[in-house]
Amino acid sequence: MTVLLFDDPAIRPKLLPFTFTRPVAALRCGILTVAEKWQHRLQQPVHYLTETYLQGKYPAGPIGGPALVINGAVCPDELLTKQVQALQPGQALMDGSLLVAAHLAEATNIAELIQDGFADTKEVAEPVIALREVWHLFLQNGAEIRRDFALLTQGRVSQPVGDAHTIVYAPENIFIEEGVKIRAAILNAEDGPIYLGKNSQVHEGAIIKGPLALCEGSHINVGAKMRGDNTVGPYSKVGGEVGNSILLGYSNKGHDGYLGNSVIGEWCNLGADTNTSNLKNNYAPVKIWSHSAGRFVSTGQQFCGLMMGDHSKCGINTMFNTGTVVGVGANIFGAGFPRTFIPSFSWGGSAGFETFKMPKVAEVAERVMARRHLEYDATEQAIMQHVFEATAKDRIWEKAVGKDVPTQTAE
């Protein structure tokens, strides 16, 4: 039976800008993406039901015949997995009004099914963890690291630390995959597990407090301070001070500077001494830009930092105000605080923005991806072109009549 993780039409828009470039289930929270969590628990391949323009990169797999469709925003545990597996043909599993999963005789239009409902429904035994808003990613990260850690390490033996100059607290809560290199670091897993993925590296003087997930091929740089509830996605590099944040993968925050209560997409780079504010001076709940609402909305959270979409970059000494949202493919530089909503494909900073044109975007993406031995191929280009067109309405300066657009020459 095919397993299809679908983008809930009521949730996907609230997870922009990250879902501009991936299905909901491809988001990483904890050690694994949502899709990887389900794949591990169901012990079979999973596929995506997502936007048409994303299907070249995230295919639906075999269509036709019986299918188990699962909400891509829902993070599984053992109990939920058993309930989903126990569904009979024609049955749906609900958490209140939220469709969690359904067993279909044949995969059909999920949006219509959500709207029309199911005749035969069952209620979940316990409320599910669903990533319904962008800030839910970092809010749930610590708990998901713990849950993924238990899932991935059960019945397995960790590799040894292998370094006489590394200080370890609560070694039973540390799991090291093959190929990991650690040098003169402090690993404190007393308050949560530490997972070091295959071929990752922890460099001299790094201080790591769990929960922490360092995914395959990633580095924690010299002297870094990882304050807990952090995920460093695959093939990323992190330095400075980081707290309760996620780098989805292939991104760098290599230097000093603070990143807190934040989510950074793939192929991003934060210049040296970039800092994010995650707490307002008046301690009020943070508001952030909502792509779905088209306005700023309250997170209800006292702490909320930076949400940065894929392929965005910022220069040295960039200062991001509390609750800043940066779209896809933006390039930010210059002194002062830039605005708290920076549309996709923006070029500039506090002095103002122009459009970061697609030829320049492609030029940068090709260079960046080549550094990881990957190609900015036609599939990637088509996704970026679609997002560029879909986000044109956000670049309000493009609507100015007769405005002269400066030539982009900055490197």
Coordinates of C-alpha atoms in Angstrom, one line a residue:
M1 CA 0.0 0.0 0.0
T2 CA 1.3 3.4 -1.0
V3 CA 1.9 5.9 1.8
L4 CA 1.3 9.5 0.8
L5 CA 2.0 12.5 3.0
F6 CA -0.3 15.4 1.9
D7 CA 0.0 19.1 2.3
D8 CA -3.0 20.2 4.3
P9 CA -4.4 23.2 2.4
A10 CA -5.3 24.9 5.7
I11 CA -1.7 24.5 7.1
R12 CA 0.7 24.8 4.2
P13 CA 0.2 28.6 3.6
K14 CA 0.9 29.2 7.3
L15 CA 4.3 27.5 6.9
L16 CA 5.5 29.8 4.2
P17 CA 8.3 30.8 3.3
F18 CA 9.6 27.3 4.1
T19 CA 6.9 25.6 2.1
F20 CA 7.5 27.7 -1.0
T21 CA 10.3 25.3 -1.8
R22 CA 9.2 22.0 -0.2
P23 CA 6.2 19.9 0.9
V24 CA 5.1 20.3 4.5
A25 CA 6.4 16.8 5.3
A26 CA 9.9 17.7 4.1
L27 CA 10.3 20.2 7.0
R28 CA 12.8 19.2 9.7
C29 CA 11.9 19.3 13.4
G30 CA 14.0 17.3 15.7
I31 CA 16.6 15.1 14.1
L32 CA 14.4 14.0 11.2
T33 CA 12.0 15.5 8.7
V34 CA 8.4 14.6 9.2
A35 CA 8.6 12.3 6.2
E36 CA 11.6 10.5 7.6
K37 CA 9.8 10.1 11.0
W38 CA 6.9 8.3 9.3
Q39 CA 9.2 6.3 7.1
H40 CA 11.2 5.0 10.1
R41 CA 8.0 4.2 12.1
L42 CA 6.1 2.6 9.2
Q43 CA 9.2 0.8 7.9
Q44 CA 8.3 1.5 4.3
P45 CA 8.9 4.3 1.7
V46 CA 6.7 7.4 1.9
H47 CA 5.8 9.8 -0.9
Y48 CA 4.4 13.3 -1.2
L49 CA 1.1 14.9 -2.3
T50 CA 2.1 18.5 -2.8
E51 CA 1.9 21.4 -5.1
T52 CA 2.3 20.7 -8.8
Y53 CA 5.4 22.8 -9.2
L54 CA 7.2 20.8 -6.5
Q55 CA 6.4 17.4 -7.8
G56 CA 9.4 17.2 -10.0
K57 CA 11.6 17.2 -6.9
Y58 CA 9.1 15.6 -4.5
P59 CA 7.2 12.9 -6.6
A60 CA 4.0 11.3 -5.4
G61 CA 5.3 7.8 -6.3
P62 CA 2.9 5.1 -7.6
I63 CA -0.7 6.4 -7.9
G64 CA -3.6 4.0 -8.1
G65 CA -4.7 1.3 -5.8
P66 CA -5.1 1.5 -2.0
A67 CA -3.2 4.3 -0.2
L68 CA -2.6 5.5 3.3
V69 CA -2.7 9.3 3.2
I70 CA -1.2 11.1 6.2
N71 CA -1.2 14.8 7.1
G72 CA 2.3 16.0 6.4
A73 CA 2.2 18.4 9.3
V74 CA 1.7 15.7 11.9
C75 CA 4.7 14.3 13.8
P76 CA 4.2 10.6 14.7
D77 CA 4.8 8.7 17.9
E78 CA 4.4 5.0 18.6
L79 CA 0.8 5.2 19.6
L80 CA -0.3 7.3 16.7
T81 CA 1.6 5.1 14.3
K82 CA -0.4 2.0 15.5
Q83 CA -3.7 3.9 15.2
V84 CA -2.8 4.9 11.6
Q85 CA -1.8 1.3 10.7
A86 CA -5.0 0.0 12.2
L87 CA -7.3 2.0 9.9
Q88 CA -9.6 0.0 7.7
P89 CA -10.5 0.9 4.1
G90 CA -12.7 4.0 4.1
Q91 CA -11.8 5.0 7.6
A92 CA -10.3 8.3 8.6
L93 CA -8.4 9.3 11.8
M94 CA -9.3 12.7 13.2
D95 CA -8.0 15.1 15.9
G96 CA -11.1 17.2 16.3
S97 CA -11.5 18.9 12.9
L98 CA -7.9 18.0 11.8
L99 CA -7.7 15.1 9.3
V100 CA -4.7 13.1 10.6
A101 CA -4.8 10.1 8.2
A102 CA -7.1 8.1 6.0
H103 CA -7.1 4.6 4.4
L104 CA -8.4 5.1 0.9
A105 CA -9.3 2.5 -1.7
E106 CA -7.6 4.8 -4.2
A107 CA -5.8 8.1 -3.7
T108 CA -8.0 11.0 -4.7
N109 CA -8.2 14.8 -4.3
I110 CA -7.3 15.3 -0.6
A111 CA -8.6 18.9 -0.5
E112 CA -12.1 17.6 -1.5
L113 CA -12.0 14.9 1.1
I114 CA -11.1 17.3 3.8
Q115 CA -14.0 19.6 2.7
D116 CA -16.6 16.8 2.3
G117 CA -15.5 14.7 5.2
F118 CA -15.6 11.0 5.8
A119 CA -18.5 8.8 6.8
D120 CA -16.4 6.5 9.0
T121 CA -14.1 8.4 11.4
K122 CA -12.1 7.5 14.5
E123 CA -10.7 10.0 17.0
V124 CA -7.0 9.9 18.0
A125 CA -6.2 8.4 21.4
E126 CA -4.1 11.5 22.3
P127 CA -3.9 15.0 20.7
V128 CA -1.3 15.0 17.9
I129 CA 1.7 17.3 17.5
A130 CA 1.0 19.2 14.3
L131 CA 3.3 21.9 12.8
R132 CA 0.6 24.4 12.1
E133 CA 2.7 27.7 12.2
V134 CA 6.3 28.5 11.5
W135 CA 7.1 29.1 15.1
H136 CA 5.9 25.6 16.0
L137 CA 9.1 24.3 14.4
F138 CA 11.4 25.7 17.1
L139 CA 8.8 25.3 19.9
Q140 CA 8.5 21.5 19.2
N141 CA 12.2 21.0 18.4
G142 CA 13.4 19.9 21.8
A143 CA 10.6 17.4 22.3
E144 CA 11.1 16.1 18.8
I145 CA 14.9 15.6 19.2
R146 CA 14.1 13.5 22.3
R147 CA 11.5 11.4 20.4
D148 CA 13.7 11.0 17.3
F149 CA 16.7 10.1 19.5
A150 CA 14.8 7.3 21.1
L151 CA 13.6 6.1 17.7
L152 CA 17.0 6.1 16.0
T153 CA 19.1 4.7 18.8
Q154 CA 16.9 2.0 20.2
G155 CA 18.9 -1.3 20.3
R156 CA 22.1 0.3 18.9
V157 CA 25.5 1.0 20.4
S158 CA 27.1 4.5 20.1
Q159 CA 30.6 5.0 18.8
P160 CA 33.0 6.2 21.5
V161 CA 33.8 9.8 22.0
G162 CA 37.4 8.9 21.1
D163 CA 39.0 12.1 22.4
A164 CA 40.8 12.4 25.8
H165 CA 40.4 16.1 25.9
T166 CA 36.6 16.2 25.5
I167 CA 34.5 16.6 28.7
V168 CA 31.3 14.5 28.7
Y169 CA 28.3 14.8 31.0
A170 CA 25.6 12.1 31.0
P171 CA 27.3 9.9 28.3
E172 CA 24.3 7.6 28.3
N173 CA 22.3 10.4 26.6
I174 CA 24.9 10.8 23.8
F175 CA 24.8 8.9 20.6
I176 CA 27.6 9.1 18.0
E177 CA 27.3 7.7 14.5
E178 CA 30.2 6.5 12.4
G179 CA 32.8 8.9 11.1
V180 CA 32.2 11.6 13.8
K181 CA 35.3 13.6 14.9
I182 CA 35.3 15.5 18.2
R183 CA 38.2 17.6 19.5
A184 CA 38.5 19.2 23.0
A185 CA 34.7 20.0 23.4
I186 CA 32.2 20.0 26.2
L187 CA 29.2 17.7 25.7
N188 CA 26.5 18.1 28.4
A189 CA 23.5 15.8 27.9
E190 CA 22.1 16.0 31.4
D191 CA 19.1 18.0 30.3
G192 CA 18.5 16.3 26.9
P193 CA 20.1 14.0 24.4
I194 CA 22.9 14.8 22.0
Y195 CA 22.9 13.1 18.6
L196 CA 26.0 13.4 16.4
G197 CA 25.2 12.3 12.8
K198 CA 27.4 10.4 10.4
N199 CA 30.7 12.1 9.5
S200 CA 29.8 15.2 11.5
Q201 CA 32.5 17.2 13.4
V202 CA 32.6 19.1 16.7
H203 CA 35.6 21.4 16.8
E204 CA 37.9 22.6 19.5
G205 CA 36.3 24.6 22.4
A206 CA 32.7 24.0 21.3
I207 CA 30.2 23.9 24.2
I208 CA 27.2 21.7 23.5
K209 CA 24.1 21.4 25.7
G210 CA 21.4 19.0 24.8
P211 CA 18.9 18.5 23.4
L212 CA 21.0 18.8 20.2
A213 CA 20.9 17.2 16.8
L214 CA 24.0 17.5 14.5
C215 CA 23.0 15.9 11.3
E216 CA 25.2 14.1 8.7
G217 CA 28.2 15.9 7.4
S218 CA 27.7 19.1 9.6
H219 CA 30.2 21.0 11.7
I220 CA 30.0 22.9 15.0
N221 CA 32.8 25.3 14.7
V222 CA 35.6 26.3 17.1
G223 CA 34.3 27.9 20.3
A224 CA 30.6 27.7 19.4
K225 CA 28.0 27.8 22.2
M226 CA 25.0 25.6 21.6
R227 CA 22.5 26.4 24.3
G228 CA 20.0 23.5 23.8
D229 CA 17.0 22.6 21.7
N230 CA 19.1 23.1 18.5
T231 CA 19.1 21.2 15.2
V232 CA 21.9 21.6 12.7
G233 CA 20.6 20.0 9.5
P234 CA 22.8 18.0 7.1
Y235 CA 25.9 19.6 5.6
S236 CA 25.7 22.8 7.6
K237 CA 28.3 24.8 9.6
V238 CA 27.4 26.6 12.8
G239 CA 29.4 28.9 15.1
G240 CA 28.8 31.6 17.6
E241 CA 25.9 31.3 20.1
V242 CA 22.7 29.4 19.1
G243 CA 19.6 28.7 21.2
N244 CA 16.4 26.8 20.3
S245 CA 17.0 27.1 16.5
I246 CA 16.8 24.9 13.4
L247 CA 19.0 25.0 10.3
L248 CA 17.1 22.8 7.8
G249 CA 20.2 21.9 5.9
Y250 CA 23.1 23.0 3.6
S251 CA 23.3 26.3 5.4
N252 CA 26.1 28.2 7.2
K253 CA 26.2 30.4 10.3
G254 CA 29.9 30.0 10.6
H255 CA 30.9 32.9 12.8
D256 CA 30.2 34.7 16.0
G257 CA 26.8 36.3 16.6
Y258 CA 23.5 35.2 18.2
L259 CA 20.8 33.1 16.6
G260 CA 17.8 32.3 18.9
N261 CA 14.3 30.9 18.5
S262 CA 14.8 30.9 14.7
V263 CA 14.4 28.7 11.7
I264 CA 16.9 28.9 8.8
G265 CA 16.1 27.3 5.4
E266 CA 18.5 25.5 3.1
W267 CA 21.3 27.1 1.2
C268 CA 21.3 30.2 3.5
N269 CA 24.4 32.0 4.7
L270 CA 24.6 34.4 7.7
G271 CA 27.5 36.7 7.5
A272 CA 30.0 37.2 10.4
D273 CA 28.5 38.8 13.5
T274 CA 24.9 38.5 12.3
N275 CA 22.6 38.8 15.3
T276 CA 18.9 38.1 15.8
S277 CA 16.7 39.7 18.4
N278 CA 14.3 37.1 19.9
L279 CA 12.8 39.2 22.7
K280 CA 11.1 42.6 22.5
N281 CA 12.3 45.3 24.9
N282 CA 8.8 45.5 26.5
Y283 CA 8.6 41.7 26.7
A284 CA 5.3 41.7 24.7
P285 CA 4.3 38.8 22.5
V286 CA 6.1 38.8 19.2
K287 CA 4.2 39.5 15.9
I288 CA 5.5 38.2 12.6
W289 CA 4.5 38.5 9.0
S290 CA 2.0 35.9 7.8
H291 CA 2.1 35.1 4.1
S292 CA -1.3 33.5 4.3
A293 CA -3.0 36.4 6.2
G294 CA -1.1 39.1 4.3
R295 CA -0.4 40.9 7.5
F296 CA 1.5 40.7 10.8
V297 CA 0.0 38.2 13.3
S298 CA 0.7 37.5 16.9
T299 CA 2.7 34.4 17.7
G300 CA 1.6 34.5 21.3
Q301 CA 5.2 33.8 22.1
Q302 CA 7.6 36.0 24.1
F303 CA 10.5 34.6 22.2
C304 CA 10.7 34.5 18.4
G305 CA 13.7 35.4 16.2
L306 CA 14.3 34.9 12.5
M307 CA 12.4 32.9 9.9
M308 CA 14.6 32.8 6.7
G309 CA 13.5 31.0 3.5
D310 CA 15.8 28.9 1.3
H311 CA 18.7 30.5 -0.7
S312 CA 18.6 33.7 1.3
K313 CA 21.8 35.4 2.5
C314 CA 22.9 38.3 4.7
G315 CA 26.1 40.2 4.9
I316 CA 28.4 40.9 7.9
N317 CA 27.0 42.6 11.0
T318 CA 23.4 42.2 9.9
M319 CA 21.0 43.0 12.7
F320 CA 17.6 41.3 12.5
N321 CA 14.8 42.6 14.7
T322 CA 12.5 40.4 16.8
G323 CA 10.2 38.2 14.7
T324 CA 11.8 39.0 11.2
V325 CA 10.5 36.9 8.3
V326 CA 12.8 36.7 5.2
G327 CA 11.4 35.0 2.0
V328 CA 13.2 32.9 -0.5
G329 CA 16.3 34.1 -2.5
A330 CA 16.8 37.4 -0.6
N331 CA 20.2 39.1 -0.3
I332 CA 20.4 41.5 2.7
F333 CA 23.3 43.8 3.5
G334 CA 24.2 47.2 4.9
A335 CA 24.0 49.0 8.3
G336 CA 20.9 49.3 10.5
F337 CA 17.9 47.1 11.1
P338 CA 16.2 45.9 7.9
R339 CA 12.4 45.7 7.9
T340 CA 10.8 42.8 9.7
F341 CA 9.3 41.4 6.6
I342 CA 11.7 41.0 3.7
P343 CA 10.0 39.6 0.6
S344 CA 11.4 36.9 -1.5
F345 CA 14.0 37.9 -4.1
S346 CA 14.8 41.2 -2.3
W347 CA 18.2 42.9 -2.7
G348 CA 19.2 45.5 -0.1
G349 CA 18.8 46.4 3.5
S350 CA 17.6 49.2 5.9
A351 CA 18.1 51.8 3.1
G352 CA 15.6 50.0 0.9
F353 CA 15.2 47.1 -1.5
E354 CA 15.2 46.4 -5.2
T355 CA 14.5 43.1 -6.9
F356 CA 17.1 40.4 -6.8
K357 CA 16.8 39.3 -10.5
M358 CA 16.6 35.7 -11.5
P359 CA 19.9 35.6 -13.5
K360 CA 21.8 36.8 -10.5
V361 CA 19.9 34.4 -8.2
A362 CA 20.8 31.5 -10.5
E363 CA 24.5 32.6 -10.6
V364 CA 24.7 32.6 -6.8
A365 CA 22.8 29.3 -6.4
E366 CA 25.0 27.5 -8.9
R367 CA 28.1 28.5 -7.0
V368 CA 26.7 27.7 -3.6
M369 CA 25.3 24.3 -4.5
A370 CA 28.5 23.4 -6.4
R371 CA 30.4 23.7 -3.1
R372 CA 28.3 20.8 -1.8
H373 CA 28.8 18.9 -5.1
L374 CA 25.2 19.4 -6.1
E375 CA 23.7 21.0 -9.3
Y376 CA 21.3 23.9 -9.6
D377 CA 19.5 21.9 -12.2
A378 CA 16.3 22.5 -14.3
T379 CA 14.1 21.2 -11.5
E380 CA 15.5 23.6 -8.9
Q381 CA 15.4 26.4 -11.4
A382 CA 11.7 25.8 -12.2
I383 CA 10.8 25.8 -8.5
M384 CA 12.6 29.1 -8.0
Q385 CA 11.0 30.7 -11.1
H386 CA 7.6 29.7 -9.8
V387 CA 8.3 31.2 -6.4
F388 CA 9.7 34.4 -8.0
E389 CA 6.4 34.8 -9.9
A390 CA 4.2 33.8 -7.0
T391 CA 5.8 36.4 -4.6
A392 CA 5.8 39.4 -7.0
K393 CA 2.9 40.9 -5.1
D394 CA 5.1 41.2 -2.0
R395 CA 7.8 43.3 -3.7
I396 CA 5.8 46.5 -3.5
W397 CA 8.6 48.6 -5.1
E398 CA 8.0 46.8 -8.4
K399 CA 4.6 48.5 -8.5
A400 CA 6.1 52.0 -8.5
V401 CA 5.6 53.6 -11.8
G402 CA 8.7 54.8 -13.6
K403 CA 11.0 53.9 -10.9
D404 CA 14.7 53.6 -11.9
V405 CA 16.1 50.2 -10.8
P406 CA 19.8 50.3 -10.0
T407 CA 22.2 47.9 -11.6
Q408 CA 23.2 45.0 -9.2
T409 CA 27.0 45.0 -9.0
A410 CA 27.6 44.2 -5.3
E411 CA 29.4 40.9 -4.7

